[in-house]
Coordinates of C-alpha atoms in Angstrom, one line a residue:
X49 CA -15.5 -31.4 117.5
X50 CA -16.4 -34.8 116.1
X51 CA -19.9 -34.4 117.4
X52 CA -20.4 -31.3 115.1
X53 CA -19.4 -33.4 112.1
X54 CA -22.1 -35.9 112.8
X55 CA -24.7 -33.3 113.7
X56 CA -24.0 -31.8 110.3
X57 CA -24.5 -35.2 108.7
X58 CA -27.8 -35.7 110.4
X59 CA -28.9 -32.2 109.3
X60 CA -28.0 -33.1 105.7
X61 CA -30.0 -36.3 105.9
X62 CA -33.0 -34.6 107.4
X63 CA -33.1 -31.9 104.8
X64 CA -32.6 -34.5 102.2
X65 CA -35.8 -36.2 103.4
X66 CA -37.6 -32.9 103.3
X67 CA -36.5 -32.3 99.8
X68 CA -37.8 -35.8 98.9
X69 CA -41.2 -34.8 100.3
X70 CA -41.2 -31.5 98.4
X71 CA -40.2 -33.2 95.2
X72 CA -43.0 -35.8 95.5
X73 CA -45.5 -32.9 96.1
X74 CA -44.4 -31.0 93.0
X75 CA -44.3 -34.2 90.9
X76 CA -48.0 -34.8 91.8
X77 CA -49.1 -31.2 91.3
X78 CA -51.5 -32.5 88.5
X79 CA -52.4 -35.8 90.0
X80 CA -56.2 -36.3 90.5
X81 CA -57.1 -35.8 94.2
X82 CA -53.5 -36.0 95.4
X83 CA -53.1 -34.8 99.0
X84 CA -49.8 -32.9 99.7
X85 CA -47.5 -33.9 102.5
X86 CA -45.3 -32.0 104.9
X87 CA -42.4 -33.0 107.2
X88 CA -41.5 -31.7 110.6
X89 CA -38.0 -32.1 112.2
X90 CA -37.2 -33.1 115.7
X91 CA -34.0 -33.2 117.8
X92 CA -32.1 -36.4 117.6
X93 CA -30.7 -36.8 121.1
X94 CA -28.5 -35.0 123.7
X95 CA -25.3 -35.8 125.5
X96 CA -25.5 -34.6 129.1
X97 CA -22.1 -33.6 130.4
X98 CA -23.4 -32.1 133.7
X99 CA -26.7 -32.8 135.3
X100 CA -28.8 -30.0 136.7
X101 CA -28.6 -29.2 140.4
X102 CA -30.8 -27.3 142.8
X103 CA -29.9 -24.5 145.2
X104 CA -28.0 -25.5 148.4
X105 CA -28.9 -23.4 151.5
X106 CA -26.2 -25.0 153.6
X107 CA -23.4 -24.0 151.3
X108 CA -25.2 -20.9 150.0
X109 CA -24.7 -22.0 146.4
X110 CA -27.3 -21.5 143.7
X111 CA -28.7 -24.2 141.4
X112 CA -27.2 -24.9 138.1
X113 CA -28.7 -26.0 134.8
X114 CA -27.8 -29.2 133.0
X115 CA -25.1 -29.1 130.4
X116 CA -26.3 -30.9 127.3
X117 CA -24.8 -31.1 123.8
X118 CA -27.2 -31.9 120.9
X119 CA -26.2 -34.5 118.4
X120 CA -28.2 -33.4 115.4
X121 CA -31.8 -33.6 114.0
X122 CA -34.1 -36.3 112.6
X123 CA -37.5 -36.5 110.8
X124 CA -40.3 -36.0 113.3
X125 CA -43.4 -36.7 111.3
X126 CA -44.7 -36.7 107.7
X127 CA -48.3 -35.5 107.6
X128 CA -50.8 -35.6 104.8
X129 CA -53.2 -32.7 104.2
X130 CA -56.0 -35.2 103.8
X131 CA -58.9 -32.9 104.7
X132 CA -57.7 -30.0 102.6
X133 CA -60.0 -29.9 99.5
X134 CA -58.4 -29.6 96.0
X135 CA -59.7 -27.3 93.3
X136 CA -62.3 -28.4 90.8
X137 CA -61.5 -29.6 87.3
X138 CA -64.3 -29.8 84.8
X139 CA -64.3 -32.9 82.5
X140 CA -67.8 -33.3 81.2
X141 CA -67.6 -37.0 81.7
X142 CA -70.8 -38.2 83.4
X143 CA -68.9 -40.8 85.4
X144 CA -66.3 -38.3 86.8
X145 CA -67.2 -37.6 90.4
X146 CA -65.9 -35.2 93.0
X147 CA -66.6 -35.5 96.7
X148 CA -67.2 -32.4 98.7
X149 CA -66.5 -33.3 102.3
X150 CA -64.1 -35.7 104.1
X151 CA -65.3 -39.0 102.8
X152 CA -63.7 -41.5 100.5
X153 CA -65.0 -43.7 97.6
X154 CA -64.8 -47.4 98.3
X155 CA -63.2 -49.6 95.6
X156 CA -62.4 -53.3 95.6
X157 CA -60.0 -55.5 93.7
X158 CA -62.0 -58.6 94.6
X159 CA -60.0 -59.5 97.7
X160 CA -60.1 -56.3 99.8
X161 CA -61.5 -52.8 100.0
X162 CA -59.5 -49.7 99.3
X163 CA -60.3 -46.0 99.6
X164 CA -59.8 -43.1 97.2
X165 CA -60.6 -39.5 96.5
X166 CA -60.0 -40.1 92.8
X167 CA -63.5 -40.1 91.2
X168 CA -62.4 -40.8 87.6
X169 CA -64.7 -43.8 86.9
X170 CA -65.8 -45.7 83.8
X171 CA -68.1 -48.6 82.9
X172 CA -66.5 -51.8 81.9
X173 CA -67.6 -54.4 79.3
X174 CA -70.1 -56.1 81.6
X175 CA -71.5 -52.9 83.0
X176 CA -69.6 -52.5 86.2
X177 CA -68.7 -49.0 87.5
X178 CA -64.9 -49.1 87.9
X179 CA -61.9 -46.9 88.8
X180 CA -60.1 -45.7 85.6
X181 CA -56.5 -46.0 86.9
X182 CA -56.8 -49.4 88.5
X183 CA -59.9 -51.1 87.2
X184 CA -61.0 -51.7 90.7
X185 CA -64.8 -52.0 91.1
X186 CA -66.6 -49.0 92.7
X187 CA -68.7 -50.3 95.6
X188 CA -72.1 -49.3 96.8
X189 CA -75.6 -50.5 97.5
X190 CA -78.1 -52.2 95.1
X191 CA -81.8 -51.5 94.8
X192 CA -84.4 -53.9 96.2
X193 CA -88.1 -54.2 95.4
X194 CA -90.6 -54.6 98.2
X195 CA -92.7 -57.7 97.2
X196 CA -95.8 -56.2 98.9
X197 CA -95.8 -52.7 97.6
X198 CA -93.5 -53.0 94.6
X199 CA -91.6 -49.9 95.8
X200 CA -87.9 -49.9 94.8
X201 CA -85.5 -48.5 97.4
X202 CA -81.9 -48.8 98.5
X203 CA -81.0 -51.0 101.4
X204 CA -77.7 -50.0 103.0
X205 CA -76.2 -53.4 103.8
X206 CA -72.7 -54.7 102.9
X207 CA -71.3 -52.8 99.9
X208 CA -71.3 -54.6 96.5
X209 CA -70.0 -53.8 93.1
X210 CA -72.3 -51.6 91.1
X211 CA -73.2 -53.3 87.8
X212 CA -75.2 -50.3 86.6
X213 CA -75.3 -51.1 82.9
X214 CA -76.2 -54.8 83.1
X215 CA -78.3 -56.3 80.4
X216 CA -81.3 -56.2 82.7
X217 CA -80.8 -52.4 83.3
X218 CA -80.5 -51.6 79.6
X219 CA -84.3 -51.8 79.3
X220 CA -87.2 -50.7 81.4
X221 CA -89.9 -53.2 81.7
X222 CA -93.4 -52.3 80.4
X223 CA -96.0 -51.5 82.9
X224 CA -99.8 -51.9 82.7
X225 CA -101.9 -48.9 83.2
X226 CA -103.7 -49.0 86.6
X227 CA -104.9 -45.4 87.0
X228 CA -106.7 -43.0 84.7
X229 CA -108.3 -39.5 85.2
X230 CA -111.1 -37.8 83.4
X231 CA -110.9 -34.0 83.5
X232 CA -112.4 -31.0 81.8
X233 CA -115.8 -29.5 81.3
X234 CA -118.9 -31.3 80.2
X235 CA -121.4 -28.8 78.7
X236 CA -125.0 -30.1 78.8
X237 CA -125.8 -28.0 75.6
X238 CA -123.0 -29.5 73.6
X239 CA -124.5 -30.9 70.4
X240 CA -122.5 -34.1 70.9
X241 CA -123.8 -34.7 74.4
X242 CA -127.5 -34.2 73.4
X243 CA -127.1 -36.1 70.1
X244 CA -127.4 -39.8 69.6
X245 CA -123.7 -40.3 69.1
X246 CA -122.7 -38.8 72.4
X247 CA -119.5 -37.0 73.4
X248 CA -116.6 -39.2 72.6
X249 CA -114.0 -39.7 75.3
X250 CA -111.0 -41.8 74.4
X251 CA -108.5 -43.2 76.9
X252 CA -105.2 -44.7 75.9
X253 CA -103.6 -47.3 78.1
X254 CA -101.1 -50.1 78.2
X255 CA -101.1 -53.8 79.2
X256 CA -98.3 -55.3 81.2
X257 CA -96.6 -56.4 78.0
X258 CA -96.3 -52.9 76.7
X259 CA -98.9 -53.0 74.0
X260 CA -101.1 -49.9 73.7
X261 CA -104.9 -49.8 73.5
X262 CA -107.6 -47.2 73.3
X263 CA -110.9 -47.4 75.3
X264 CA -113.7 -45.6 73.4
X265 CA -116.3 -44.1 75.7
X266 CA -119.3 -41.9 74.9
X267 CA -121.2 -39.6 77.3
X268 CA -124.9 -39.0 76.7
X269 CA -127.3 -36.5 78.2
X270 CA -130.5 -37.7 80.0
X271 CA -133.8 -36.2 80.9
X272 CA -132.5 -35.5 84.4
X273 CA -130.5 -32.4 85.1
X274 CA -126.9 -33.1 86.0
X275 CA -127.3 -36.8 85.2
X276 CA -125.4 -38.3 82.3
X277 CA -124.8 -41.8 80.9
X278 CA -121.3 -42.9 80.1
X279 CA -120.7 -46.2 78.3
X280 CA -117.9 -48.2 76.8
X281 CA -118.4 -48.8 73.1
X282 CA -115.2 -50.5 72.2
X283 CA -111.5 -51.2 73.0
X284 CA -109.1 -51.2 70.1
X285 CA -105.5 -52.2 69.8
X286 CA -102.7 -50.3 68.0
X287 CA -103.8 -51.9 64.7
X288 CA -107.3 -50.5 65.2
X289 CA -108.8 -53.9 65.8
X290 CA -111.4 -54.4 68.5
X291 CA -110.4 -56.7 71.3
X292 CA -113.9 -56.8 72.9
X293 CA -115.9 -59.9 72.3
X294 CA -119.5 -58.9 72.9
X295 CA -120.8 -62.5 72.9
X296 CA -118.9 -63.3 76.0
X297 CA -120.2 -60.4 78.0
X298 CA -123.9 -60.8 77.6
X299 CA -126.3 -59.6 80.3
X300 CA -129.7 -61.1 80.8
X301 CA -132.5 -59.1 82.3
X302 CA -136.1 -60.1 83.1
X303 CA -138.7 -60.4 85.8
X304 CA -139.0 -62.6 88.8
X305 CA -142.1 -64.5 89.9
X306 CA -143.6 -61.4 91.5
X307 CA -143.2 -59.4 88.3
X308 CA -140.4 -57.2 89.6
X309 CA -137.5 -56.5 87.3
X310 CA -134.5 -58.7 88.0
X311 CA -131.0 -58.5 86.6
X312 CA -129.2 -61.8 86.1
X313 CA -125.9 -59.9 86.3
X314 CA -125.6 -56.6 88.2
X315 CA -122.2 -55.4 87.0
X316 CA -120.9 -55.6 83.5
X317 CA -117.7 -57.6 82.8
X318 CA -115.8 -56.8 79.7
X319 CA -114.3 -59.9 78.0
X320 CA -111.5 -59.7 75.5
X321 CA -110.7 -61.9 72.5
X322 CA -107.5 -63.9 72.6
X323 CA -105.8 -66.8 70.8
X324 CA -108.7 -69.2 71.4
X325 CA -111.2 -69.2 68.5
X326 CA -114.7 -70.1 69.7
X327 CA -117.3 -70.6 67.0
X328 CA -120.4 -71.2 69.1
X329 CA -119.6 -68.7 71.8
X330 CA -122.9 -68.4 73.5
X331 CA -126.0 -70.7 73.6
X332 CA -129.2 -70.8 75.6
X333 CA -131.5 -73.7 76.2
X334 CA -135.3 -73.6 76.8
X335 CA -136.9 -77.0 77.7
X336 CA -133.7 -78.7 76.5
X337 CA -133.7 -77.1 73.1
X338 CA -130.6 -75.2 72.0
X339 CA -131.0 -71.7 70.6
X340 CA -128.1 -69.6 69.3
X341 CA -127.9 -65.9 70.5
X342 CA -127.5 -63.4 67.6
X343 CA -126.2 -59.9 68.3
X344 CA -126.8 -57.4 65.5
X345 CA -124.6 -54.5 64.5
X346 CA -126.4 -52.2 66.9
X347 CA -125.6 -54.5 69.9
X348 CA -129.2 -55.8 70.1
X349 CA -129.7 -59.4 71.1
X350 CA -132.1 -61.7 69.2
X351 CA -132.7 -65.4 69.7
X352 CA -134.2 -67.9 67.4
X353 CA -137.4 -69.6 68.4
X354 CA -137.9 -66.8 70.9
X355 CA -141.6 -67.6 71.5
X356 CA -140.6 -70.8 73.4
X357 CA -139.3 -68.7 76.3
X358 CA -142.7 -68.1 77.8
X359 CA -143.3 -71.8 78.2
X360 CA -139.8 -72.6 79.3
X361 CA -139.4 -74.9 82.3
X362 CA -135.6 -74.9 82.2
X363 CA -133.1 -72.2 81.2
X364 CA -129.4 -72.6 80.7
X365 CA -126.6 -70.3 79.4
X366 CA -123.4 -71.8 78.1
X367 CA -120.4 -71.2 76.0
X368 CA -118.3 -73.7 74.2
X369 CA -115.5 -74.5 71.8
X370 CA -115.6 -75.3 68.1
X371 CA -117.4 -78.5 68.7
X372 CA -121.0 -77.6 69.8
X373 CA -121.2 -80.7 71.8
X374 CA -118.3 -79.7 74.0
X375 CA -119.8 -76.8 75.8
X376 CA -120.1 -76.1 79.5
X377 CA -123.2 -74.7 81.2
X378 CA -125.1 -73.8 84.3
X379 CA -128.7 -75.1 84.3
X380 CA -131.7 -73.5 86.1
X381 CA -134.5 -75.9 86.8
X382 CA -137.8 -74.0 86.7
X383 CA -140.0 -77.1 87.1
X384 CA -139.9 -76.8 90.9
X385 CA -140.5 -73.0 90.7
X386 CA -136.9 -72.2 91.6
X387 CA -134.4 -69.9 90.0
X388 CA -130.7 -69.1 90.3
X389 CA -129.4 -65.8 89.0
X390 CA -127.2 -66.4 86.0
X391 CA -126.3 -64.6 82.8
X392 CA -122.7 -63.5 82.9
X393 CA -120.7 -65.8 80.7
X394 CA -118.0 -67.3 82.9
X395 CA -114.5 -68.3 81.8
X396 CA -113.2 -71.8 81.8
X397 CA -109.6 -73.0 82.3
X398 CA -107.3 -73.1 79.3
X399 CA -107.4 -76.9 78.9
X400 CA -110.2 -78.2 76.7
X401 CA -110.6 -81.4 78.6
X402 CA -110.9 -82.4 82.2
X403 CA -112.5 -80.3 84.9
X404 CA -113.3 -76.7 84.6
X405 CA -114.3 -74.2 87.3
X406 CA -116.8 -71.5 87.0
X407 CA -116.8 -68.8 89.7
X408 CA -119.7 -66.5 90.3
X409 CA -118.5 -62.9 90.1
X410 CA -119.2 -60.2 92.7
X411 CA -122.7 -58.8 92.2
X412 CA -124.4 -62.1 91.4
X413 CA -126.0 -64.5 93.8
X414 CA -124.3 -66.4 95.2
X415 CA -121.3 -64.1 95.0
X416 CA -118.6 -66.6 95.9
X417 CA -119.9 -70.0 95.1
X418 CA -118.0 -72.1 92.6
X419 CA -119.4 -74.7 90.2
X420 CA -117.3 -77.5 88.6
X421 CA -118.3 -78.5 85.1
X422 CA -116.9 -81.5 83.2
X423 CA -116.1 -82.0 79.5
X424 CA -119.1 -83.2 77.5
X425 CA -122.3 -81.1 78.3
X426 CA -122.8 -82.4 81.9
X427 CA -125.4 -80.1 83.5
X428 CA -125.2 -78.8 87.1
X429 CA -128.6 -77.9 88.7
X430 CA -129.0 -75.1 91.1
X431 CA -131.9 -73.7 93.2
X432 CA -133.0 -70.1 93.7
X433 CA -135.9 -67.8 92.6
X434 CA -137.9 -68.0 89.5
X435 CA -136.8 -65.7 86.6
X436 CA -138.5 -65.3 83.3
X437 CA -136.0 -64.1 80.8
X438 CA -137.4 -61.4 78.6
X439 CA -134.7 -59.0 77.6
X440 CA -131.0 -59.0 76.7
X441 CA -128.2 -56.5 76.1
X442 CA -124.5 -56.7 75.7
X443 CA -121.9 -55.5 78.2
X444 CA -120.5 -53.1 75.6
X445 CA -123.9 -51.4 75.6
X446 CA -124.1 -51.2 79.4
X447 CA -123.5 -47.8 81.0
X448 CA -122.8 -46.0 84.2
X449 CA -124.6 -43.0 85.4
X450 CA -122.5 -39.9 86.4
X451 CA -123.9 -37.0 88.3
X452 CA -122.9 -33.4 88.9
X453 CA -124.1 -30.9 91.5
X454 CA -126.3 -28.3 89.7
X455 CA -125.3 -25.6 92.2
X456 CA -121.5 -25.9 91.9
X457 CA -121.1 -28.0 88.7
X458 CA -118.8 -30.3 90.6
X459 CA -118.8 -34.1 90.1
X460 CA -120.8 -35.9 92.8
X461 CA -120.8 -39.6 92.1
X462 CA -121.4 -42.7 90.0
X463 CA -124.6 -44.7 89.8
X464 CA -126.2 -42.5 92.5
X465 CA -123.4 -43.1 95.0
X466 CA -121.8 -39.8 96.3
X467 CA -119.0 -41.8 97.8
X468 CA -118.0 -43.3 94.5
X469 CA -115.8 -41.0 92.3
X470 CA -114.2 -43.7 90.2
X471 CA -115.1 -46.8 88.2
X472 CA -113.0 -49.7 86.9
X473 CA -112.2 -50.8 83.4
X474 CA -111.7 -54.6 83.9
X475 CA -110.7 -56.7 80.9
X476 CA -110.6 -60.5 81.1
X477 CA -109.7 -63.1 78.5
X478 CA -112.3 -65.4 77.0
X479 CA -110.5 -68.3 78.5
X480 CA -109.2 -67.4 82.0
X481 CA -105.5 -67.9 82.4
X482 CA -102.9 -66.8 84.9
X483 CA -101.2 -64.7 82.3
X484 CA -103.8 -62.0 81.7
X485 CA -101.8 -59.0 80.5
X486 CA -104.4 -56.5 81.7
X487 CA -104.7 -54.8 85.0
X488 CA -107.9 -53.3 86.3
X489 CA -107.8 -49.5 85.6
X490 CA -109.4 -47.2 88.1
X491 CA -110.8 -44.2 86.3
X492 CA -111.3 -41.2 88.5
X493 CA -113.9 -38.6 87.4
X494 CA -113.8 -36.3 90.5
X495 CA -111.9 -33.6 88.6
X496 CA -114.5 -33.3 85.8
X497 CA -116.9 -30.3 85.9
X498 CA -120.4 -29.6 84.5
X499 CA -120.4 -26.0 83.4
X500 CA -121.6 -23.8 80.6
X501 CA -118.7 -23.6 78.2
X502 CA -120.4 -22.1 75.1
X503 CA -121.8 -25.4 74.0
X504 CA -118.4 -27.0 73.9
X505 CA -117.2 -29.9 76.1
X506 CA -113.5 -30.2 76.9
X507 CA -113.8 -33.4 78.9
X508 CA -111.0 -35.9 78.2
X509 CA -109.3 -38.9 79.6
X510 CA -105.7 -39.6 80.3
X511 CA -103.8 -42.5 81.8
X512 CA -102.4 -42.0 85.3
X513 CA -103.7 -40.3 88.4
X514 CA -103.3 -36.6 89.3
X515 CA -99.8 -37.3 90.5
X516 CA -98.8 -39.2 87.4
X517 CA -98.8 -42.6 89.0
X518 CA -100.2 -45.7 87.3
X519 CA -99.8 -44.3 83.7
X520 CA -98.3 -47.5 82.3
X521 CA -95.7 -47.6 79.6
X522 CA -94.2 -49.6 76.7
X523 CA -90.8 -51.3 76.8
X524 CA -88.1 -48.7 77.2
X525 CA -84.5 -48.6 76.0
X526 CA -81.9 -46.8 78.1
X527 CA -81.0 -43.3 76.9
X528 CA -78.8 -42.1 79.6
X529 CA -77.5 -42.4 83.2
X530 CA -77.5 -39.7 85.9
X531 CA -75.9 -39.6 89.3
X532 CA -77.5 -37.5 92.1
X533 CA -75.5 -35.6 94.7
X534 CA -76.3 -38.3 97.2
X535 CA -74.8 -41.0 95.0
X536 CA -78.1 -42.4 93.7
X537 CA -77.7 -43.7 90.2
X538 CA -80.7 -43.5 87.8
X539 CA -81.2 -44.8 84.3
X540 CA -83.4 -42.8 81.9
X541 CA -85.4 -44.6 79.2
X542 CA -87.2 -43.6 76.0
X543 CA -90.6 -44.6 77.4
X544 CA -90.3 -41.7 79.9
X545 CA -89.5 -44.0 82.8
X546 CA -86.5 -43.8 85.2
X547 CA -85.1 -46.7 87.1
X548 CA -83.0 -46.7 90.3
X549 CA -79.8 -48.6 89.5
X550 CA -77.8 -48.3 92.7
X551 CA -76.2 -45.9 95.1
X552 CA -72.5 -45.1 95.5
X553 CA -71.3 -45.7 99.1
X554 CA -68.5 -43.7 100.8
X555 CA -66.4 -44.4 103.8
X556 CA -65.6 -42.0 106.7
X557 CA -62.8 -42.3 109.2
X558 CA -62.3 -40.8 112.6
X559 CA -58.6 -40.1 111.8
X560 CA -58.4 -39.9 108.0
X561 CA -54.7 -38.8 108.3
X562 CA -54.0 -42.3 109.7
X563 CA -54.8 -43.9 106.3
X564 CA -51.9 -45.6 104.6
X565 CA -51.0 -44.6 101.1
X566 CA -50.9 -47.6 98.7
X567 CA -50.1 -45.8 95.4
X568 CA -52.5 -45.4 92.4
X569 CA -54.4 -42.8 94.5
X570 CA -55.4 -45.5 96.9
X571 CA -55.5 -45.6 100.7
X572 CA -55.7 -48.5 103.1
X573 CA -57.3 -48.5 106.6
X574 CA -55.0 -48.9 109.5
X575 CA -55.4 -49.3 113.2
X576 CA -54.8 -45.6 113.7
X577 CA -57.3 -44.5 111.0
X578 CA -60.1 -46.7 112.2
X579 CA -61.5 -49.8 110.5
X580 CA -64.1 -49.8 107.7
X581 CA -67.3 -51.5 108.7
X582 CA -68.0 -53.0 105.3
X583 CA -71.2 -51.0 104.9
X584 CA -70.2 -47.3 104.5
X585 CA -72.4 -44.3 104.6
X586 CA -74.5 -42.0 102.5
X587 CA -72.2 -39.1 101.4
X588 CA -74.9 -36.6 102.5
X589 CA -75.1 -38.0 106.0
X590 CA -72.1 -35.9 107.1
X591 CA -72.9 -32.8 105.1
X592 CA -71.0 -33.8 102.0
X593 CA -72.2 -34.4 98.4
X594 CA -71.1 -35.6 95.0
X595 CA -70.7 -33.5 91.9
X596 CA -70.7 -35.1 88.4
X597 CA -68.7 -34.2 85.4
X598 CA -65.9 -32.8 87.6
X599 CA -62.8 -34.1 89.4
X600 CA -60.9 -33.0 92.5
X601 CA -57.5 -31.7 91.6
X602 CA -54.3 -31.9 93.6
X603 CA -54.2 -29.7 96.7
X604 CA -50.4 -28.9 96.2
X605 CA -49.6 -25.2 96.6
X606 CA -46.6 -24.6 94.4
X607 CA -45.8 -21.2 96.0
X608 CA -45.5 -22.9 99.4
X609 CA -43.5 -25.8 97.9
X610 CA -41.0 -23.4 96.3
X611 CA -40.6 -21.5 99.5
X612 CA -40.1 -24.7 101.4
X613 CA -37.6 -25.7 98.8
X614 CA -35.6 -22.5 99.3
X615 CA -35.5 -22.9 103.1
X616 CA -34.6 -26.6 102.6
X617 CA -31.7 -25.7 100.3
X618 CA -30.4 -23.1 102.7
X619 CA -30.7 -25.5 105.6
X620 CA -28.8 -28.2 103.6
X621 CA -26.2 -25.6 102.7
X622 CA -25.7 -24.5 106.3
X623 CA -25.4 -28.1 107.5
X624 CA -22.7 -28.7 104.9
X625 CA -20.9 -25.7 106.2
X626 CA -20.8 -27.3 109.7
X627 CA -18.9 -30.2 108.1
X628 CA -16.4 -28.1 106.2
X629 CA -15.8 -25.8 109.2
X630 CA -15.3 -28.7 111.5
X631 CA -13.0 -30.2 109.0
X632 CA -11.0 -27.0 108.9
X633 CA -10.7 -27.0 112.7
X634 CA -9.5 -30.5 112.6
X635 CA -7.0 -29.5 110.0
X636 CA -5.7 -26.7 112.2
X637 CA -5.5 -29.2 115.1
X638 CA -3.4 -31.6 113.0
X639 CA -1.2 -28.7 111.9
X640 CA -0.2 -27.9 115.5
X641 CA 2.4 -30.7 115.3
X642 CA 4.4 -28.8 112.6

């Protein structure tokens, strides 16, 4: 009889624990990403008053079952519905995230990692993505730039805090234009094409400091069908000031000793003005006498005392600083009937004194040889073939030939080469430095056409290739942040660029139910859940994904909880009756003495 009293007590205790679980579930019915719990009961223990026995053929008796009296119940297990997804709550906050799938966000308090399904995040004062309820940092992977290709990508190594709104990320660095495309129709009967002014084609581009410029080209018709001449006339900055210095890009043409035409420089180099003011930019010498080159408004070159050139025994081209005596030159000695191809004005180092290096550009002979010239007008003599200089023109007046197939109207090549569909715009400073802000721009003409378009040409130039790469841009300020369904975080900027800021990592466990609750919507890994490797996974690798502007709600089902509460109440009530009835029986037993 006493056993029934204690069985009733154990039943009361067990149902009390179940009521505690139900109460906690109902209390967290509106807790973000809360996972409901359930409890199961198990028998406490049994008192065996008679052991079981088997049949006995000798005595002819049958076997008997054991006689066992139970001593009550106890809590068997408390389980968490960790994989049961909660409903979706829309918040509109860009940093509120919901995981679809069985993974967990990784957060850290600086000394250890914790895990949560609560995706209510914010950005703190220093730009870290953090958990709203605890302030713990959200962990993930940071972008890295390949030094060879410049490509930015995520490397999934050990998780780190995501400082997505750092001072560095608030702006997007300017980028120099490296690609351009000329498209549209070039009509040979266009009055601009056949006229002296030519068809204007302007191309906007950026240097790597974010300053914008416009290259002004014109296309002119020729006497040959399908052949046109395209030349660069000027490059202007955003203030409409020219940055081309025509003196420093002079080409010398003439004849060699056999009378054949020779070009001192085969390919034009465009030189740009910079902070260095050079008064006597270009000089030539005949027989040791200096002559200053004059370029008129039409780009034609004249030279004082020009008649002396026929009797010249030495020829030198040089450019110098404000002091005419401090110029640097290459000298050709014609007295021994030799010549070295010269003519492109070459750039010196930034320092006015000491040694300076001139490098012959590609297209001249020798192509790779270097000359060292020293402050003061020290000459360097070189050998080669005889050249009589008899004509001059500026680089800005130089041109390329572009050709089109007369049968199809499609672009075929540049300067007679069918394999060449693009040419470069290469801008170099007067004084060569390591900080040249310009990149060579490859201008692709393969998409241009030569058709009849009612005497109207639509040909135009734009920065970037046909896929939009290499356009260049100015400095950009952040206008927003977006988070992709794979956890990639991108910044958007007012210069049209986007920047990869990081990726949110998640953790997955072989037995997520084995995680230990820590409060504040946090879980901790245990031996039974499986350990976290410190790296994490991409949320999409297991079929999950992230949603922004929404949160996961509690998965508590109130109807089930109320039903469980009713059965718990009745169970508790029934167990209390065991105690009262047992007490009544004991009372009757005591009353037998009367």
